[in-house]
């Protein structure tokens, strides 16, 4: 970059920290002022289970800021996808929201997480409860054939404040139906239950209220949650996790973990 005095400033290149992959952005799509998705190349040695999260950063400092991001692509995908919020002045997202194809994104090498099929006992019906970017781990799991091997029916609920925020999930489910690999598993077995809370939409209200009123079950034509047959995964804000967990426990479900599979699991959507 030419400076006012005619000299040139060196572009600072920070070393890549150890245990971190430096990957190339392949796609960026913005949905609203506050939501976007991006895809990066997949390192050949990177393995993860659908539903896990990875730590993401940018090569813009000696010690880059890393934040936990659920991987939104399934474990078989050739690329890695993330669905992100844009936080004004957020130490990572204020820069991340400006990335373009060709840019570099850092990803720590070890993924982890509890929203995985391994942490649940098999059942008839799997509910995935999400709000906002909390849909990301489920975007991964609904594209994984293993999910349909373990559960007969998969019900993805997604609630957002505004209608435009539902587009990521709506596009995804529409694509799955035509997907040669997952389409045959998902067709007739994946149910996408959307609602908005602050803008007119055919279905309004928080998922917690839709459950306690019984409307969710009536709309889907299924009996209320039963620990014998039903399993749950929850991803959203801290308060949403707390409230949804309480409702599931009221139905008799028990929280599980990788080390102790049970009938529901919880993870918060990570934002900075
Ligand atoms: P609401 O508009 O009634 O607050 P947020 O951006 O705050 O995380 O909210 C995303 C979506 O999750 C909104 O539709 C919001 O509804 C809903 N939501 C917020 N808190 C809860 C909660 N405790 N239980 C269920 N849904 C919630």
XYZ file of N, CA and C and ligand atoms in Angstrom:
843
model
N 0.859 -1.199 0.000
C 0.000 0.000 0.000
C 0.889 1.241 0.000
N 0.736 2.159 -0.975
C 1.571 3.369 -0.983
C 1.157 4.305 0.151
N 2.118 4.811 0.872
C 1.830 5.737 1.971
C 1.996 7.179 1.488
N 1.538 8.129 2.327
C 1.570 9.537 1.937
C 2.993 10.019 1.632
N 3.978 9.448 2.324
C 5.362 9.894 2.106
C 6.031 9.175 0.934
N 5.262 8.385 0.168
C 5.804 7.724 -1.012
C 6.401 6.361 -0.750
N 6.551 5.962 0.534
C 7.080 4.635 0.841
C 5.934 3.614 0.776
N 6.262 2.346 0.915
C 5.251 1.293 0.838
C 5.231 0.506 2.138
N 4.040 0.262 2.664
C 3.932 -0.527 3.901
C 3.882 -2.005 3.542
N 4.632 -2.813 4.265
C 4.586 -4.270 4.059
C 3.251 -4.786 4.568
N 2.615 -5.672 3.811
C 1.390 -6.309 4.314
C 1.825 -7.287 5.400
N 1.273 -7.121 6.615
C 1.721 -7.963 7.715
C 1.158 -9.361 7.554
N 2.039 -10.362 7.577
C 1.576 -11.741 7.509
C 1.838 -12.376 8.864
N 0.765 -12.782 9.533
C 0.927 -13.402 10.846
C 1.141 -14.899 10.680
N 1.978 -15.505 11.530
C 2.187 -16.953 11.421
C 0.905 -17.701 11.788
N 0.666 -18.841 11.159
C -0.502 -19.658 11.495
C -0.199 -20.373 12.815
N -1.034 -20.222 13.837
C -0.764 -20.892 15.122
C -0.718 -22.411 14.958
N -0.034 -23.091 15.860
C 0.039 -24.552 15.745
C -1.328 -25.174 16.059
N -1.588 -26.328 15.465
C -2.857 -27.022 15.696
C -4.026 -26.356 14.990
N -3.717 -25.522 13.997
C -4.774 -24.772 13.303
C -4.644 -24.990 11.793
N -5.778 -25.218 11.120
C -5.792 -25.287 9.658
C -6.029 -23.886 9.103
N -5.359 -23.547 8.004
C -5.646 -22.291 7.291
C -6.353 -22.681 6.000
N -7.640 -22.363 5.882
C -8.442 -22.819 4.742
C -8.953 -21.653 3.908
N -9.347 -21.961 2.683
C -9.776 -20.914 1.746
C -11.291 -20.825 1.683
N -11.805 -19.622 1.728
C -13.252 -19.389 1.612
C -13.673 -19.677 0.169
N -14.742 -20.491 0.005
C -15.210 -20.829 -1.345
C -16.536 -20.152 -1.680
N -17.304 -19.767 -0.659
C -18.619 -19.167 -0.917
C -19.046 -18.336 0.290
N -19.686 -17.209 0.027
C -20.275 -16.392 1.097
C -21.677 -15.997 0.629
N -22.681 -16.169 1.485
C -24.043 -15.754 1.131
C -24.644 -15.016 2.326
N -25.077 -13.794 2.076
C -25.682 -12.990 3.148
C -27.199 -13.097 3.059
N -27.842 -13.313 4.205
C -29.298 -13.453 4.233
C -29.968 -12.174 4.720
N -29.451 -11.611 5.769
C -30.015 -10.387 6.355
C -28.834 -9.540 6.846
N -29.147 -8.406 7.452
C -28.090 -7.561 8.028
C -27.336 -8.291 9.123
N -27.949 -9.347 9.659
C -27.305 -9.993 10.805
C -26.959 -11.473 10.589
N -27.240 -12.031 9.407
C -26.985 -13.461 9.189
C -26.304 -13.726 7.849
N -25.310 -14.609 7.860
C -24.698 -15.044 6.595
C -24.145 -16.458 6.756
N -23.939 -17.108 5.620
C -23.278 -18.409 5.672
C -22.011 -18.311 4.853
N -21.032 -19.163 5.159
C -19.834 -19.239 4.331
C -19.334 -20.672 4.314
N -18.605 -20.995 3.238
C -18.028 -22.326 3.099
C -16.528 -22.193 2.926
N -15.794 -23.155 3.473
C -14.331 -23.161 3.317
C -13.910 -24.535 2.808
N -12.700 -24.597 2.258
C -12.161 -25.874 1.814
C -11.999 -26.799 3.028
N -12.043 -28.102 2.767
C -11.920 -29.054 3.866
C -10.528 -29.662 3.872
N -9.810 -29.542 4.991
C -8.489 -30.177 5.042
C -8.651 -31.697 4.946
N -7.776 -32.331 4.198
C -7.903 -33.773 3.954
C -7.931 -34.561 5.257
N -7.233 -34.077 6.284
C -7.137 -34.868 7.523
C -8.214 -34.487 8.551
N -9.137 -33.593 8.200
C -10.125 -33.128 9.173
C -11.328 -34.064 9.229
N -11.535 -34.688 10.380
C -12.676 -35.587 10.586
C -13.579 -34.994 11.648
N -14.872 -35.097 11.471
C -15.810 -34.645 12.510
C -17.084 -35.458 12.409
N -17.857 -35.439 13.504
C -19.163 -36.094 13.495
C -20.220 -35.023 13.219
N -21.211 -35.347 12.407
C -22.263 -34.379 12.108
C -22.844 -33.863 13.418
N -22.978 -32.518 13.529
C -23.510 -31.890 14.735
C -22.439 -31.280 15.633
N -21.158 -31.562 15.351
C -20.088 -31.025 16.208
C -19.746 -29.572 15.841
N -18.979 -28.912 16.715
C -18.516 -27.568 16.397
C -17.002 -27.495 16.350
N -16.505 -26.440 15.669
C -15.059 -26.207 15.568
C -14.791 -24.770 16.000
N -13.534 -24.468 16.317
C -13.157 -23.101 16.701
C -12.650 -22.382 15.447
N -13.240 -21.224 15.180
C -12.939 -20.486 13.958
C -12.279 -19.145 14.290
N -11.319 -18.734 13.450
C -10.676 -17.433 13.635
C -10.226 -16.864 12.295
N -9.587 -15.714 12.347
C -9.049 -15.083 11.132
C -7.565 -14.811 11.326
N -6.786 -14.861 10.236
C -5.334 -14.652 10.376
C -4.986 -13.178 10.446
N -5.665 -12.431 11.338
C -5.485 -10.975 11.366
C -4.771 -10.465 12.622
N -4.172 -11.377 13.373
C -3.446 -10.965 14.576
C -2.451 -12.051 14.958
N -1.479 -11.674 15.745
C -0.485 -12.646 16.246
C -1.202 -13.748 17.023
N -2.148 -13.310 17.881
C -2.963 -14.272 18.644
C -4.425 -14.075 18.229
N -4.873 -14.754 17.172
C -6.221 -14.486 16.662
C -7.315 -14.872 17.660
N -8.448 -14.179 17.557
C -9.623 -14.502 18.375
C -10.303 -15.711 17.735
N -10.580 -16.741 18.539
C -11.308 -17.915 18.034
C -12.667 -17.985 18.717
N -13.680 -18.398 17.967
C -15.016 -18.601 18.524
C -15.539 -19.956 18.058
N -16.391 -20.560 18.883
C -16.963 -21.866 18.545
C -18.076 -21.695 17.509
N -17.984 -22.476 16.453
C -18.994 -22.449 15.394
C -19.441 -23.875 15.094
N -20.735 -24.103 15.144
C -21.240 -25.412 14.738
C -20.968 -25.607 13.258
N -20.533 -26.794 12.910
C -20.321 -27.111 11.503
C -21.689 -27.431 10.905
N -22.058 -26.697 9.857
C -23.399 -26.846 9.291
C -23.446 -27.865 8.161
N -22.285 -28.308 7.695
C -22.274 -29.317 6.627
C -22.162 -30.704 7.258
N -22.648 -31.728 6.552
C -22.569 -33.080 7.108
C -21.153 -33.643 7.033
N -20.911 -34.717 7.778
C -19.538 -35.230 7.898
C -18.972 -35.738 6.570
N -19.856 -36.016 5.587
C -19.345 -36.528 4.303
C -19.025 -35.419 3.306
N -19.335 -34.165 3.635
C -19.222 -33.078 2.655
C -17.767 -32.774 2.306
N -17.546 -32.321 1.066
C -16.184 -31.985 0.624
C -15.723 -30.635 1.150
N -16.682 -29.796 1.520
C -16.332 -28.491 2.087
C -16.927 -28.392 3.494
N -16.556 -27.328 4.200
C -17.085 -27.109 5.547
C -17.914 -25.833 5.509
N -19.161 -25.940 6.002
C -20.052 -24.775 5.972
C -20.339 -24.275 7.381
N -20.488 -22.950 7.508
C -20.867 -22.329 8.785
C -21.979 -21.319 8.537
N -22.842 -21.160 9.532
C -23.938 -20.191 9.461
C -23.692 -19.234 10.616
N -23.520 -17.954 10.312
C -23.031 -17.028 11.344
C -23.913 -15.805 11.524
N -23.905 -15.331 12.739
C -24.519 -14.056 13.083
C -23.458 -12.975 12.851
N -23.904 -11.736 12.634
C -22.955 -10.614 12.547
C -23.193 -9.759 13.785
N -22.228 -9.735 14.667
C -22.388 -8.969 15.903
C -21.683 -7.627 15.741
N -22.402 -6.492 15.880
C -21.711 -5.207 15.769
C -20.594 -5.135 16.806
N -19.397 -4.827 16.385
C -18.214 -4.760 17.256
C -17.834 -6.099 17.883
N -18.386 -7.202 17.381
C -17.978 -8.531 17.878
C -16.537 -8.757 17.459
N -15.655 -9.168 18.374
C -14.229 -9.264 18.052
C -13.940 -10.153 16.843
N -14.737 -11.182 16.615
C -14.515 -12.000 15.414
C -15.490 -11.610 14.297
N -16.791 -11.561 14.592
C -17.751 -11.437 13.481
C -17.709 -10.080 12.780
N -17.206 -9.043 13.449
C -17.141 -7.758 12.725
C -16.167 -7.858 11.548
N -15.173 -8.753 11.647
C -14.246 -8.973 10.533
C -14.736 -10.115 9.645
N -15.242 -11.162 10.294
C -15.654 -12.360 9.557
C -16.757 -12.044 8.539
N -17.649 -11.132 8.889
C -18.765 -10.824 7.982
C -18.298 -10.183 6.677
N -17.008 -9.754 6.642
C -16.498 -9.109 5.419
C -15.724 -10.083 4.535
N -15.611 -11.340 4.928
C -14.800 -12.272 4.127
C -15.392 -12.459 2.733
N -14.495 -12.792 1.800
C -14.854 -13.010 0.392
C -14.240 -14.331 -0.045
N -14.787 -14.939 -1.109
C -14.127 -16.138 -1.641
C -12.656 -15.851 -1.929
N -11.808 -16.810 -1.584
C -10.361 -16.629 -1.767
C -9.655 -16.225 -0.484
N -10.381 -15.644 0.485
C -9.771 -15.261 1.758
C -9.445 -16.502 2.599
N -8.637 -16.298 3.637
C -8.255 -17.411 4.519
C -9.031 -17.349 5.830
N -9.525 -18.499 6.268
C -10.168 -18.632 7.584
C -9.388 -19.699 8.350
N -9.186 -19.455 9.645
C -8.472 -20.433 10.479
C -9.466 -21.341 11.196
N -9.105 -22.593 11.337
C -9.979 -23.532 12.051
C -9.109 -24.449 12.913
N -9.369 -24.468 14.211
C -8.607 -25.382 15.079
C -8.891 -26.812 14.653
N -7.892 -27.678 14.846
C -7.963 -29.001 14.228
C -8.906 -29.974 14.913
N -9.280 -29.684 16.191
C -10.089 -30.677 16.906
C -11.534 -30.215 17.111
N -12.476 -30.858 16.413
C -13.883 -30.521 16.642
C -14.422 -31.255 17.870
N -15.543 -30.773 18.416
C -16.148 -31.440 19.569
C -17.627 -31.081 19.629
N -18.359 -31.623 20.587
C -19.764 -31.241 20.734
C -20.643 -32.360 21.242
N -21.816 -31.954 21.741
C -22.746 -32.944 22.306
C -23.963 -33.204 21.423
N -24.169 -32.363 20.403
C -25.345 -32.571 19.547
C -25.014 -33.605 18.467
N -24.760 -34.803 18.902
C -24.357 -35.862 17.976
C -25.247 -37.086 18.202
N -25.429 -37.845 17.153
C -26.272 -39.036 17.264
C -25.782 -39.990 18.352
N -24.443 -40.035 18.544
C -23.865 -40.955 19.535
C -24.343 -40.671 20.958
N -24.773 -39.420 21.232
C -25.147 -39.049 22.604
C -26.619 -39.349 22.901
N -27.322 -39.911 21.911
C -28.738 -40.243 22.109
C -28.972 -41.739 21.955
N -29.890 -42.245 22.762
C -30.360 -43.616 22.588
C -31.272 -43.609 21.356
N -31.218 -44.658 20.547
C -32.064 -44.708 19.347
C -33.533 -44.577 19.744
N -34.347 -44.055 18.827
C -35.769 -43.870 19.118
C -36.548 -43.801 17.829
N -37.842 -43.543 17.961
C -38.687 -43.475 16.768
C -38.586 -42.088 16.116
N -38.558 -41.053 16.984
C -38.703 -39.693 16.486
C -37.632 -38.810 17.117
N -36.929 -38.049 16.275
C -35.933 -37.107 16.810
C -36.410 -35.677 16.579
N -36.544 -34.920 17.673
C -36.859 -33.494 17.576
C -35.565 -32.703 17.656
N -35.409 -31.737 16.739
C -34.277 -30.806 16.801
C -34.891 -29.424 16.995
N -34.659 -28.826 18.161
C -35.257 -27.527 18.468
C -34.207 -26.439 18.252
N -34.476 -25.482 17.356
C -33.480 -24.433 17.126
C -34.108 -23.059 17.029
N -33.327 -22.048 17.441
C -33.690 -20.652 17.204
C -32.469 -19.966 16.590
N -32.724 -19.018 15.668
C -31.643 -18.247 15.054
C -30.582 -19.127 14.415
N -29.296 -18.816 14.687
C -28.205 -19.614 14.098
C -28.083 -20.985 14.760
N -28.902 -21.241 15.753
C -28.924 -22.563 16.398
C -29.337 -23.681 15.447
N -29.762 -23.327 14.254
C -30.111 -24.360 13.265
C -28.844 -25.026 12.688
N -27.676 -24.383 12.856
C -26.458 -24.859 12.175
C -26.124 -26.345 12.409
N -26.043 -26.820 13.652
C -25.689 -28.232 13.819
C -26.739 -29.168 13.199
N -27.978 -28.699 13.148
C -29.043 -29.528 12.573
C -28.986 -29.519 11.051
N -28.453 -28.428 10.480
C -28.221 -28.388 9.034
C -27.257 -29.511 8.670
N -26.337 -29.811 9.579
C -25.412 -30.923 9.387
C -26.137 -32.263 9.550
N -26.824 -32.407 10.662
C -27.427 -33.705 11.009
C -28.554 -34.129 10.058
N -29.323 -33.168 9.535
C -30.429 -33.580 8.636
C -29.901 -33.998 7.266
N -28.602 -33.762 7.017
C -28.005 -34.208 5.754
C -27.170 -35.466 5.945
N -27.227 -36.055 7.142
C -26.419 -37.246 7.406
C -27.302 -38.493 7.390
N -27.053 -39.432 6.488
C -27.889 -40.638 6.426
C -27.988 -41.367 7.773
N -26.943 -41.276 8.603
C -26.940 -41.954 9.904
C -28.135 -41.520 10.766
N -28.514 -40.245 10.651
C -29.646 -39.726 11.428
C -30.923 -40.504 11.085
N -31.065 -40.818 9.806
C -32.283 -41.514 9.360
C -32.193 -43.022 9.615
N -30.967 -43.504 9.802
C -30.818 -44.915 10.186
C -31.232 -45.095 11.639
N -31.025 -44.061 12.436
C -31.289 -44.168 13.873
C -32.719 -43.772 14.241
N -33.332 -42.902 13.424
C -34.680 -42.395 13.744
C -35.597 -42.498 12.528
N -36.858 -42.902 12.788
C -37.829 -43.012 11.685
C -38.270 -41.647 11.187
N -38.469 -40.727 12.153
C -38.923 -39.381 11.796
C -37.988 -38.348 12.405
N -37.713 -37.290 11.647
C -36.839 -36.220 12.118
C -37.620 -34.909 12.009
N -37.802 -34.243 13.140
C -38.599 -33.010 13.160
C -37.673 -31.854 13.528
N -37.441 -30.964 12.574
C -36.574 -29.808 12.798
C -37.450 -28.587 13.040
N -37.386 -28.024 14.248
C -38.123 -26.776 14.480
C -37.137 -25.616 14.428
N -37.547 -24.539 13.775
C -36.685 -23.358 13.666
C -37.548 -22.123 13.871
N -37.222 -21.350 14.904
C -37.965 -20.128 15.207
C -37.018 -18.936 15.145
N -37.452 -17.902 14.445
C -36.652 -16.677 14.347
C -37.546 -15.483 14.607
N -36.921 -14.365 14.883
C -37.707 -13.147 15.083
C -38.376 -12.763 13.766
N -37.574 -12.737 12.676
C -38.094 -12.252 11.388
C -38.108 -13.356 10.337
N -39.002 -13.186 9.361
C -39.222 -14.205 8.332
C -37.947 -14.437 7.501
N -37.224 -13.357 7.158
C -36.021 -13.495 6.314
C -34.973 -14.390 6.976
N -35.013 -14.473 8.301
C -34.028 -15.293 9.026
C -34.298 -16.786 8.871
N -35.487 -17.125 8.377
C -35.823 -18.544 8.194
C -35.308 -19.086 6.861
N -34.838 -18.170 5.980
C -34.518 -18.580 4.602
C -33.422 -19.647 4.533
N -32.405 -19.518 5.357
C -31.309 -20.495 5.314
C -31.861 -21.918 5.456
N -32.702 -22.119 6.455
C -33.263 -23.450 6.699
C -34.236 -23.876 5.608
N -35.026 -22.949 5.126
C -36.000 -23.280 4.079
C -35.281 -23.709 2.802
N -34.229 -22.982 2.419
C -33.446 -23.347 1.226
C -32.830 -24.730 1.394
N -32.295 -24.940 2.578
C -31.599 -26.191 2.858
C -32.530 -27.401 2.739
N -33.686 -27.300 3.359
C -34.624 -28.430 3.337
C -35.125 -28.661 1.911
N -35.329 -27.579 1.152
C -35.754 -27.727 -0.252
C -34.670 -28.461 -1.047
N -33.402 -28.137 -0.786
C -32.294 -28.795 -1.501
C -32.175 -30.274 -1.129
N -32.424 -30.589 0.128
C -32.276 -31.971 0.593
C -33.213 -32.893 -0.173
N -34.414 -32.418 -0.427
C -35.396 -33.230 -1.128
C -34.858 -33.689 -2.490
N -34.044 -32.837 -3.127
C -33.505 -33.184 -4.452
C -32.120 -33.818 -4.370
N -31.588 -33.944 -3.164
C -30.219 -34.448 -3.032
C -30.167 -35.951 -3.312
N -29.269 -36.376 -4.215
C -29.244 -37.800 -4.562
C -28.896 -38.710 -3.392
N -28.042 -38.225 -2.481
C -27.623 -39.073 -1.360
C -28.654 -39.081 -0.231
N -29.080 -37.912 0.219
C -29.920 -37.815 1.412
C -31.417 -37.798 1.082
N -31.752 -37.365 -0.130
C -33.162 -37.232 -0.506
C -33.969 -38.493 -0.246
N -33.404 -39.623 -0.598
C -34.164 -40.868 -0.437
C -34.410 -41.223 1.036
N -33.537 -40.773 1.915
C -33.751 -41.014 3.355
C -34.759 -40.006 3.914
N -34.586 -38.741 3.501
C -35.335 -37.648 4.136
C -36.771 -37.531 3.634
N -37.010 -37.924 2.394
C -38.342 -37.720 1.829
C -39.415 -38.425 2.639
N -40.376 -37.642 3.117
C -41.483 -38.198 3.902
C -41.131 -38.450 5.357
N -39.848 -38.235 5.732
C -39.436 -38.511 7.117
C -38.857 -37.277 7.817
N -38.489 -36.268 7.026
C -37.978 -35.015 7.606
C -39.098 -33.977 7.594
N -39.403 -33.425 8.769
C -40.450 -32.410 8.886
C -39.813 -31.114 9.366
N -40.056 -30.042 8.636
C -39.465 -28.744 8.974
C -40.584 -27.867 9.518
N -40.465 -27.474 10.777
C -41.539 -26.741 11.463
C -41.016 -25.348 11.815
N -41.422 -24.358 11.027
C -40.884 -23.007 11.212
C -41.901 -22.098 11.903
N -41.382 -21.123 12.653
C -42.261 -20.078 13.188
C -41.469 -18.786 13.347
N -42.197 -17.669 13.287
C -41.597 -16.347 13.502
C -42.284 -15.717 14.708
N -41.569 -14.821 15.367
C -42.139 -14.244 16.588
C -42.408 -12.737 16.498
N -41.721 -12.057 15.556
C -41.884 -10.588 15.570
C -42.305 -10.032 14.215
N -42.782 -10.911 13.336
C -43.221 -10.473 12.021
C -44.323 -11.423 11.578
N -45.274 -10.938 10.801
C -46.376 -11.809 10.361
C -45.854 -13.001 9.580
N -46.347 -14.155 9.916
C -45.905 -15.401 9.274
C -47.034 -16.405 9.505
N -47.218 -17.380 8.617
C -48.329 -18.314 8.826
C -48.334 -18.953 10.224
N -47.138 -19.217 10.784
C -47.117 -19.769 12.147
C -46.301 -18.829 13.039
N -46.937 -18.375 14.099
C -46.280 -17.409 14.976
C -46.011 -18.057 16.341
N -44.967 -17.586 17.028
C -44.765 -17.975 18.415
C -43.491 -18.736 18.689
N -43.069 -18.679 19.944
C -41.891 -19.426 20.395
C -42.211 -20.918 20.404
N -41.201 -21.726 20.144
C -41.419 -23.171 20.101
C -41.841 -23.700 21.475
N -41.351 -23.045 22.508
C -41.711 -23.459 23.868
C -43.227 -23.300 24.082
N -43.764 -22.170 23.637
C -45.205 -21.944 23.778
C -45.995 -22.896 22.880
N -45.477 -23.144 21.683
C -46.169 -24.042 20.746
C -46.195 -25.470 21.295
N -45.180 -25.800 22.091
C -45.157 -27.138 22.714
C -46.117 -27.203 23.897
N -46.048 -26.198 24.757
C -46.876 -26.277 25.980
C -48.368 -26.162 25.640
N -48.691 -25.441 24.557
C -50.108 -25.351 24.162
C -50.559 -26.626 23.448
N -49.591 -27.435 23.007
C -49.920 -28.665 22.269
C -50.071 -28.423 20.774
N -49.924 -27.156 20.338
C -50.132 -26.852 18.911
C -49.094 -27.550 18.033
N -47.849 -27.601 18.505
C -46.801 -28.235 17.701
C -47.176 -29.686 17.380
N -47.641 -30.405 18.376
C -47.965 -31.834 18.175
C -49.209 -31.975 17.301
N -50.195 -31.093 17.534
C -51.426 -31.144 16.726
C -51.102 -30.840 15.265
N -50.269 -29.807 15.027
C -49.896 -29.442 13.652
C -49.186 -30.600 12.949
N -48.319 -31.287 13.684
C -47.536 -32.376 13.093
C -48.322 -33.690 13.031
N -49.412 -33.742 13.770
C -50.206 -34.976 13.796
C -49.487 -36.094 14.536
N -48.763 -35.726 15.601
C -48.047 -36.731 16.403
C -48.511 -36.622 17.861
N -48.366 -37.693 18.646
C -48.710 -37.594 20.066
C -47.700 -36.712 20.801
N -48.039 -36.195 21.985
C -47.059 -35.410 22.750
C -45.795 -36.234 23.022
N -44.712 -35.556 23.370
C -43.413 -36.220 23.548
C -43.491 -37.318 24.617
N -42.939 -38.467 24.258
C -42.990 -39.657 25.107
C -41.566 -40.212 25.206
N -41.031 -40.361 26.436
C -39.645 -40.825 26.569
C -39.387 -42.214 25.975
N -40.435 -42.982 25.772
C -40.262 -44.314 25.164
C -39.840 -44.194 23.701
N -40.387 -43.182 23.018
C -40.208 -43.111 21.559
C -39.454 -41.874 21.079
N -39.479 -40.793 21.858
C -39.003 -39.503 21.346
C -37.661 -39.076 21.938
N -36.885 -38.396 21.097
C -35.570 -37.884 21.506
C -35.493 -36.404 21.131
N -34.624 -35.651 21.809
C -34.535 -34.224 21.522
C -33.109 -33.717 21.478
N -32.897 -32.688 20.667
C -31.635 -31.949 20.638
C -32.028 -30.472 20.657
N -31.292 -29.662 21.420
C -31.668 -28.247 21.551
C -30.470 -27.349 21.252
N -30.680 -26.320 20.437
C -29.609 -25.353 20.163
C -30.210 -23.965 19.958
N -29.844 -23.040 20.830
C -30.353 -21.664 20.735
C -29.707 -20.802 21.797
N -30.379 -19.729 22.186
C -29.829 -18.837 23.215
C -29.885 -19.523 24.586
N -29.157 -18.969 25.537
C -29.085 -19.584 26.867
C -30.474 -19.768 27.478
N -31.308 -18.736 27.370
C -32.641 -18.826 27.972
C -33.522 -19.831 27.220
N -33.369 -19.864 25.891
C -34.151 -20.824 25.094
C -33.780 -22.262 25.482
N -32.463 -22.497 25.690
C -32.013 -23.832 26.105
C -32.642 -24.208 27.443
N -32.633 -23.255 28.353
C -33.127 -23.503 29.707
C -34.625 -23.848 29.664
N -35.373 -23.037 28.932
C -36.828 -23.230 28.889
C -37.206 -24.523 28.160
N -36.501 -24.796 27.056
C -36.837 -25.997 26.275
C -36.452 -27.253 27.060
N -35.282 -27.178 27.709
C -34.830 -28.305 28.541
C -35.877 -28.640 29.613
N -36.402 -27.587 30.244
C -37.387 -27.785 31.305
C -38.638 -28.499 30.773
N -39.053 -28.103 29.581
C -40.247 -28.727 28.979
C -39.965 -30.201 28.662
N -38.795 -30.470 28.084
C -38.463 -31.867 27.748
C -38.372 -32.712 29.015
N -37.792 -32.143 30.066
C -37.716 -32.893 31.333
C -39.117 -33.140 31.881
N -40.004 -32.171 31.669
C -41.404 -32.333 32.083
C -42.076 -33.502 31.370
N -41.626 -33.766 30.135
C -42.168 -34.907 29.387
C -41.468 -36.216 29.774
N -40.466 -36.107 30.656
C -39.795 -37.319 31.130
C -38.500 -37.652 30.412
N -38.014 -36.737 29.548
C -36.733 -37.001 28.873
C -35.569 -36.670 29.819
N -34.435 -37.324 29.585
C -33.269 -37.178 30.466
C -32.067 -36.754 29.626
N -31.305 -35.780 30.155
C -30.176 -35.256 29.381
C -29.035 -36.263 29.274
N -28.497 -36.404 28.054
C -27.408 -37.334 27.808
C -26.126 -36.619 27.439
N -25.082 -37.392 27.223
C -23.780 -36.862 26.809
C -23.080 -37.958 26.021
N -21.958 -37.599 25.404
C -21.189 -38.593 24.649
C -20.881 -39.823 25.492
N -20.505 -39.556 26.764
C -20.094 -40.643 27.651
C -21.297 -41.395 28.226
N -22.487 -40.792 28.136
C -23.669 -41.406 28.746
C -24.909 -41.072 27.906
N -25.107 -41.772 26.791
C -26.250 -41.468 25.926
C -27.566 -41.570 26.685
N -28.481 -40.633 26.401
C -29.809 -40.660 27.034
C -30.835 -40.155 26.015
N -31.869 -39.406 26.494
C -32.969 -39.104 25.564
C -33.009 -37.665 25.041
N -32.185 -36.750 25.596
C -32.017 -35.453 24.921
C -30.639 -34.870 25.193
N -30.207 -33.967 24.308
C -28.916 -33.287 24.465
C -29.074 -31.796 24.154
N -28.155 -31.006 24.713
C -28.265 -29.543 24.658
C -26.936 -28.932 24.233
N -27.012 -27.879 23.430
C -25.805 -27.093 23.164
C -26.207 -25.655 22.914
N -25.418 -24.719 23.341
C -25.806 -23.343 23.065
C -25.240 -22.907 21.711
N -25.958 -21.969 21.054
C -25.439 -21.395 19.808
C -24.393 -20.378 20.215
N -23.210 -20.535 19.648
C -22.104 -19.708 20.113
C -22.032 -18.405 19.345
N -22.052 -17.305 20.045
C -21.922 -15.997 19.409
C -20.912 -15.174 20.204
N -20.339 -14.147 19.561
C -19.426 -13.297 20.346
C -20.059 -11.925 20.556
P -38.941 -13.648 20.804
O -39.005 -12.774 19.587
O -40.274 -13.866 21.453
O -37.884 -13.200 21.790
P -32.884 -14.354 19.862
O -32.401 -13.632 18.637
O -33.247 -13.453 20.998
O -32.012 -15.492 20.259
O -34.271 -15.011 19.415
C -34.388 -15.894 18.347
C -35.760 -16.517 18.421
O -35.835 -17.303 19.609
C -36.873 -15.488 18.502
O -37.948 -15.913 17.708
C -37.207 -15.467 19.973
O -38.531 -15.114 20.278
C -36.970 -16.906 20.359
N -36.692 -17.045 21.790
C -36.010 -16.177 22.567
N -35.947 -16.623 23.834
C -36.614 -17.804 23.862
C -36.899 -18.730 24.892
N -36.507 -18.548 26.160
N -37.596 -19.848 24.565
C -37.996 -20.047 23.293
N -37.772 -19.187 22.285
C -37.085 -18.074 22.550
